[in-house]
Amino acid sequence: MVTQVRIGYVPEHYLLPLHLAAQNALFPPSLEVTLVPFPAGTGHMILSLRAKEIDLAIGLTEGWIAGLLNDSVKTQSVEDKGYSIVGSWVSTPLRWAIVTGRNRDDIRSVADLKQHRKVGVSRLGSGSHVMAFVLAQQEGWLKQSSDTKSEDLAIVPLGPFKDLRDGMTSSTADFFMWEHFTTKPYFHGADSPLKKIGEIYTPWPSWHIAASSSTFPPSGHSSNETLGQIFEALDKGIAMFNGSPDQAVRMLGTGEAGCHYSEDDAREWLKDVKFVDGTKGVDKKVASSVVDVLKGANVIGQAVTLVDGDGVVGISR
């Protein structure tokens, strides 16, 4: 019997080991794996996991955790939340570019954003949404106590990456944040439509794996045979990636993984990225550090703590 598994992913370079696993038949014959791209990012994948449109997804750590612990869902069961975090993907942070329109002469640096607070995000709950608040927290823009005036961001949901870019040139929003190398072709050069005014790194490993609560009941995660086979195939994909960096550069050059990068950008990225040694499971210490930052950025409530069954550590490392 063949089991169908739909894996959601963002079409970026960080997903190369997933493509290697699929292209080289590293998944067992008992699994019919379909890769489903989500250009709009993690927030869209959360909706699709809850709608039972995909079974597994690789997305941004902060998006997954915020989606499980925000005020609208934090008291729900993990079954009702629709997904839990079951695996790890990289051990390195994500480099976010902070960009605005090339035509915005009034915005020349991150400091100027204090007067220009409309931030474009792909979707509410996405990584671009969460990291905007992390930036605001670092810059001291957010309300710190009951006796200080709140200077919150104005959130403008714009959709996928292209719509975010268009939102800058039309001044629908003042700035947005996206992965550096994906954004670089649009801010590199005097004739580009965007300009980069800064950057920020996630203070945690940037990508994790989430599983549908419907497809993979949380009570049996650790012993689920299908999940185990998927982790094994993904581990093989990572090993293939690590063993052949030139192949990774070639794939990024041809665009066959759904994204296109120059050889120089691909090799620069390879210097800093490190995939995990074993994808199965979530490090609770990592999850706790993310929760602390999200609370500081007012993305989740100040009283939130990690508890068994909240979905954040679906499988412990």
Coordinates of C-alpha atoms in Angstrom, one line a residue:
M1 CA 0.0 0.0 0.0
V2 CA 1.3 3.4 -1.0
T3 CA 0.9 6.3 1.4
Q4 CA 0.6 9.8 -0.1
V5 CA 2.4 12.6 1.7
R6 CA 2.2 16.2 0.6
I7 CA 5.1 18.3 1.9
G8 CA 4.9 22.1 1.8
Y9 CA 8.0 24.2 1.4
V10 CA 9.0 27.8 0.6
P11 CA 10.8 27.9 -2.8
E12 CA 14.2 29.1 -1.4
H13 CA 17.7 27.7 -1.2
Y14 CA 17.3 26.3 2.3
L15 CA 15.1 23.6 0.8
L16 CA 17.7 22.1 -1.5
P17 CA 18.1 18.9 0.6
L18 CA 14.4 18.3 0.3
H19 CA 14.6 18.6 -3.5
L20 CA 17.6 16.3 -3.5
A21 CA 15.7 13.7 -1.5
A22 CA 12.8 13.8 -4.0
Q23 CA 14.9 13.9 -7.2
N24 CA 17.1 11.0 -6.1
A25 CA 14.3 8.7 -4.9
L26 CA 15.5 8.8 -1.3
F27 CA 11.9 8.4 0.0
P28 CA 10.9 4.7 0.2
P29 CA 8.6 3.3 -2.5
S30 CA 5.9 3.0 0.1
L31 CA 5.6 6.8 0.1
E32 CA 4.3 8.9 -2.8
V33 CA 5.7 12.3 -1.9
T34 CA 4.4 15.5 -3.6
L35 CA 6.3 18.7 -3.0
V36 CA 3.9 21.7 -2.7
P37 CA 5.5 25.2 -3.0
F38 CA 4.3 28.1 -0.9
P39 CA 5.8 31.4 -2.1
A40 CA 3.8 33.3 0.5
G41 CA 5.8 31.5 3.3
T42 CA 5.1 29.9 6.6
G43 CA 1.9 31.7 7.4
H44 CA 0.3 30.2 4.3
M45 CA 1.5 26.8 5.2
I46 CA 0.0 27.1 8.7
L47 CA -3.4 27.7 7.1
S48 CA -2.9 24.8 4.7
L49 CA -1.9 22.4 7.5
R50 CA -5.1 23.4 9.4
A51 CA -7.1 23.0 6.2
K52 CA -5.6 19.5 5.7
E53 CA -4.3 20.5 2.4
I54 CA -0.7 19.3 3.2
D55 CA 0.7 16.7 5.6
L56 CA 4.1 18.1 6.5
A57 CA 5.9 21.4 6.0
I58 CA 9.3 22.9 6.4
G59 CA 9.1 26.6 7.5
L60 CA 10.4 29.3 9.7
T61 CA 10.8 28.5 13.4
E62 CA 9.3 31.8 14.7
G63 CA 6.2 31.4 12.4
W64 CA 5.5 27.8 13.6
I65 CA 5.8 28.7 17.3
A66 CA 3.8 32.0 17.1
G67 CA 1.1 30.1 15.3
L68 CA 0.8 27.6 18.2
L69 CA 1.1 30.1 21.1
N70 CA -0.7 33.3 20.0
D71 CA -3.7 34.4 22.0
S72 CA -6.3 33.1 19.5
V73 CA -5.2 29.4 19.7
K74 CA -3.0 29.0 22.8
T75 CA -5.7 27.3 24.9
Q76 CA -6.8 24.9 22.1
S77 CA -5.7 21.3 22.0
V78 CA -2.9 20.5 19.6
E79 CA -5.4 18.6 17.5
D80 CA -7.5 21.7 17.1
K81 CA -4.4 23.8 16.4
G82 CA -3.9 21.7 13.4
Y83 CA -0.2 21.0 13.6
S84 CA 2.8 20.4 15.8
I85 CA 6.5 20.9 15.4
V86 CA 8.2 17.5 15.0
G87 CA 11.6 18.1 13.5
S88 CA 14.6 20.4 12.9
W89 CA 16.1 21.5 9.7
V90 CA 19.0 23.9 10.1
S91 CA 21.1 24.9 13.1
T92 CA 22.0 28.4 11.8
P93 CA 20.0 31.7 11.8
L94 CA 18.3 33.3 8.8
R95 CA 19.6 36.6 7.4
W96 CA 16.8 39.0 6.8
A97 CA 17.2 42.0 4.5
I98 CA 15.2 45.1 5.5
V99 CA 14.2 46.8 2.3
T100 CA 12.1 49.7 1.0
G101 CA 11.4 51.2 -2.4
R102 CA 14.2 52.7 -4.4
N103 CA 12.0 55.8 -4.8
R104 CA 11.7 56.3 -1.0
D105 CA 14.1 59.2 -0.5
D106 CA 12.6 59.7 2.9
I107 CA 13.8 56.3 4.1
R108 CA 17.6 55.9 4.0
S109 CA 18.3 53.7 7.1
V110 CA 16.5 51.6 9.7
A111 CA 16.5 54.7 12.0
D112 CA 14.1 56.4 9.5
L113 CA 11.6 53.6 10.0
K114 CA 10.7 55.1 13.4
Q115 CA 8.7 57.7 11.4
H116 CA 7.5 55.2 8.8
R117 CA 5.9 52.3 10.5
K118 CA 3.9 50.6 7.8
V119 CA 5.5 47.2 7.4
G120 CA 4.5 44.9 4.6
V121 CA 4.1 41.2 5.5
S122 CA 3.2 38.2 3.5
R123 CA 0.5 37.0 5.9
L124 CA -0.4 37.5 9.5
G125 CA 1.5 35.0 11.5
S126 CA 4.2 34.6 8.9
G127 CA 8.0 34.9 9.6
S128 CA 8.0 38.3 7.9
H129 CA 5.3 39.4 10.4
V130 CA 7.0 38.0 13.5
M131 CA 10.4 39.3 12.6
A132 CA 9.0 42.8 12.0
F133 CA 8.1 42.8 15.7
V134 CA 11.5 41.4 16.7
L135 CA 13.1 44.3 14.7
A136 CA 10.8 46.8 16.5
Q137 CA 11.7 45.4 19.8
Q138 CA 15.4 45.7 19.1
E139 CA 15.0 49.2 17.9
G140 CA 12.9 50.2 21.0
W141 CA 9.8 51.0 19.0
L142 CA 7.4 48.9 21.1
K143 CA 5.5 49.8 24.3
Q144 CA 7.7 48.7 27.2
S145 CA 5.4 49.3 30.2
S146 CA 1.9 50.5 31.1
D147 CA 3.1 54.1 31.6
T148 CA 4.9 54.5 28.2
K149 CA 3.2 55.4 25.0
S150 CA 2.8 52.5 22.5
E151 CA 4.3 53.1 19.1
D152 CA 3.3 49.9 17.4
L153 CA 3.9 48.9 13.8
A154 CA 1.1 49.2 11.2
I155 CA 0.9 45.8 9.7
V156 CA 0.0 45.6 5.9
P157 CA -0.6 42.0 4.7
L158 CA 0.4 42.0 1.0
G159 CA 0.8 38.4 0.0
P160 CA 3.6 36.6 -1.8
F161 CA 7.1 38.0 -2.4
K162 CA 6.2 39.7 -5.7
D163 CA 3.3 41.5 -4.0
L164 CA 5.6 42.6 -1.2
R165 CA 8.0 44.1 -3.7
D166 CA 5.2 45.8 -5.6
G167 CA 3.9 47.2 -2.3
M168 CA 7.2 49.0 -1.8
T169 CA 7.3 50.6 -5.2
S170 CA 3.7 51.8 -4.8
S171 CA 4.3 53.0 -1.2
T172 CA 1.5 50.8 0.0
A173 CA 3.9 50.0 2.8
D174 CA 7.1 51.6 4.0
F175 CA 9.3 48.5 4.3
F176 CA 9.3 44.7 4.4
M177 CA 11.8 42.0 5.5
W178 CA 12.7 38.9 3.5
E179 CA 15.6 36.5 3.2
H180 CA 18.7 38.3 2.0
F181 CA 19.8 36.3 -1.0
T182 CA 16.2 35.9 -2.3
T183 CA 15.8 39.7 -2.1
K184 CA 19.2 40.7 -3.4
P185 CA 18.4 40.7 -7.1
Y186 CA 15.8 43.4 -6.4
F187 CA 18.0 45.8 -4.4
H188 CA 21.4 45.2 -6.0
G189 CA 22.3 47.9 -8.5
A190 CA 21.2 51.5 -9.0
D191 CA 18.4 50.6 -11.4
S192 CA 16.8 48.0 -9.0
P193 CA 13.3 48.7 -7.7
L194 CA 14.2 48.2 -4.0
K195 CA 17.0 49.4 -1.7
K196 CA 18.4 47.6 1.3
I197 CA 18.6 49.7 4.4
G198 CA 19.6 47.1 7.0
E199 CA 19.5 43.5 8.0
I200 CA 18.7 41.4 11.0
Y201 CA 19.4 37.8 12.0
T202 CA 17.0 35.4 13.7
P203 CA 18.3 34.8 17.2
W204 CA 17.6 31.0 16.8
P205 CA 17.9 28.2 14.2
S206 CA 15.7 29.4 11.4
W207 CA 13.9 26.4 10.0
H208 CA 11.9 23.6 11.6
I209 CA 9.5 20.8 10.4
A210 CA 5.8 20.8 11.2
A211 CA 3.3 17.9 10.9
S212 CA -0.4 17.9 10.4
S213 CA -2.3 16.8 13.5
S214 CA -4.8 15.1 11.2
T215 CA -2.3 13.1 9.2
F216 CA 0.0 12.4 12.1
P217 CA -1.9 12.2 15.4
P218 CA 0.3 13.9 18.1
S219 CA -0.1 11.0 20.6
G220 CA 1.9 8.7 18.2
H221 CA 4.5 11.0 16.8
S222 CA 7.6 9.4 18.1
S223 CA 6.7 5.9 16.9
N224 CA 4.9 6.9 13.7
E225 CA 6.5 4.7 10.9
T226 CA 5.7 7.1 8.1
L227 CA 7.2 10.1 10.0
G228 CA 10.3 7.9 10.7
Q229 CA 10.7 7.1 7.0
I230 CA 10.4 10.8 6.1
F231 CA 13.0 11.8 8.6
E232 CA 15.4 9.2 7.3
A233 CA 14.9 10.4 3.7
L234 CA 15.4 14.0 4.7
D235 CA 18.6 13.0 6.6
K236 CA 19.9 11.4 3.4
G237 CA 19.0 14.5 1.4
I238 CA 21.1 16.6 3.9
A239 CA 24.0 14.2 3.6
M240 CA 23.9 14.4 -0.2
F241 CA 23.8 18.2 0.1
N242 CA 26.8 18.3 2.5
G243 CA 28.7 15.9 0.3
S244 CA 28.2 17.8 -3.0
P245 CA 28.2 21.6 -2.5
D246 CA 28.9 22.1 -6.2
Q247 CA 25.7 20.3 -7.1
A248 CA 23.8 22.7 -4.8
V249 CA 25.4 25.7 -6.6
R250 CA 24.4 24.2 -9.9
M251 CA 20.8 23.6 -8.9
L252 CA 20.5 27.2 -7.6
G253 CA 22.0 28.4 -10.9
T254 CA 19.5 26.5 -13.1
G255 CA 16.5 27.3 -10.9
E256 CA 15.3 23.7 -10.8
A257 CA 14.6 24.0 -7.1
G258 CA 12.1 26.8 -7.7
C259 CA 14.6 29.6 -7.0
H260 CA 17.5 31.1 -8.8
Y261 CA 20.8 32.5 -7.4
S262 CA 24.1 33.6 -8.9
E263 CA 27.1 31.4 -8.2
D264 CA 28.7 34.1 -6.0
D265 CA 25.5 34.3 -3.9
A266 CA 25.2 30.6 -3.7
R267 CA 28.7 30.1 -2.5
E268 CA 28.5 33.0 0.0
W269 CA 25.3 31.4 1.5
L270 CA 27.1 28.0 1.7
K271 CA 29.8 29.5 3.9
D272 CA 27.3 30.2 6.7
V273 CA 24.5 27.6 6.5
K274 CA 24.6 24.3 8.5
F275 CA 21.9 21.7 8.3
V276 CA 21.1 19.7 11.4
D277 CA 22.6 16.3 12.1
G278 CA 19.3 14.3 12.3
T279 CA 16.0 16.0 11.5
K280 CA 13.8 14.1 14.0
G281 CA 12.8 16.1 17.0
V282 CA 12.9 19.6 18.5
D283 CA 15.3 20.9 21.0
K284 CA 13.2 22.3 23.9
K285 CA 16.0 24.8 24.8
V286 CA 15.8 26.3 21.3
A287 CA 12.0 26.5 21.5
S288 CA 12.2 28.2 24.9
S289 CA 14.6 30.8 23.6
V290 CA 12.3 31.6 20.7
V291 CA 9.3 31.9 23.1
D292 CA 11.3 34.4 25.3
V293 CA 12.1 36.6 22.3
L294 CA 8.5 36.4 21.0
K295 CA 7.2 37.5 24.4
G296 CA 9.7 40.4 24.4
A297 CA 8.4 41.4 21.0
N298 CA 4.8 41.2 22.2
V299 CA 4.0 38.6 19.5
I300 CA 2.7 36.2 22.2
G301 CA 1.4 36.8 25.7
Q302 CA 3.8 37.5 28.5
A303 CA 2.5 34.7 30.6
V304 CA 3.1 32.0 27.9
T305 CA 5.3 29.1 28.8
L306 CA 6.0 25.8 27.1
V307 CA 3.9 22.9 28.3
D308 CA 3.5 19.4 27.2
G309 CA 0.8 19.1 24.6
D310 CA 1.0 22.6 23.2
G311 CA 2.5 21.3 20.0
V312 CA 5.8 23.2 20.1
V313 CA 7.9 20.2 21.0
G314 CA 5.9 17.5 19.2
I315 CA 8.9 15.2 19.3
S316 CA 11.8 15.9 21.7
R317 CA 15.4 15.7 20.6

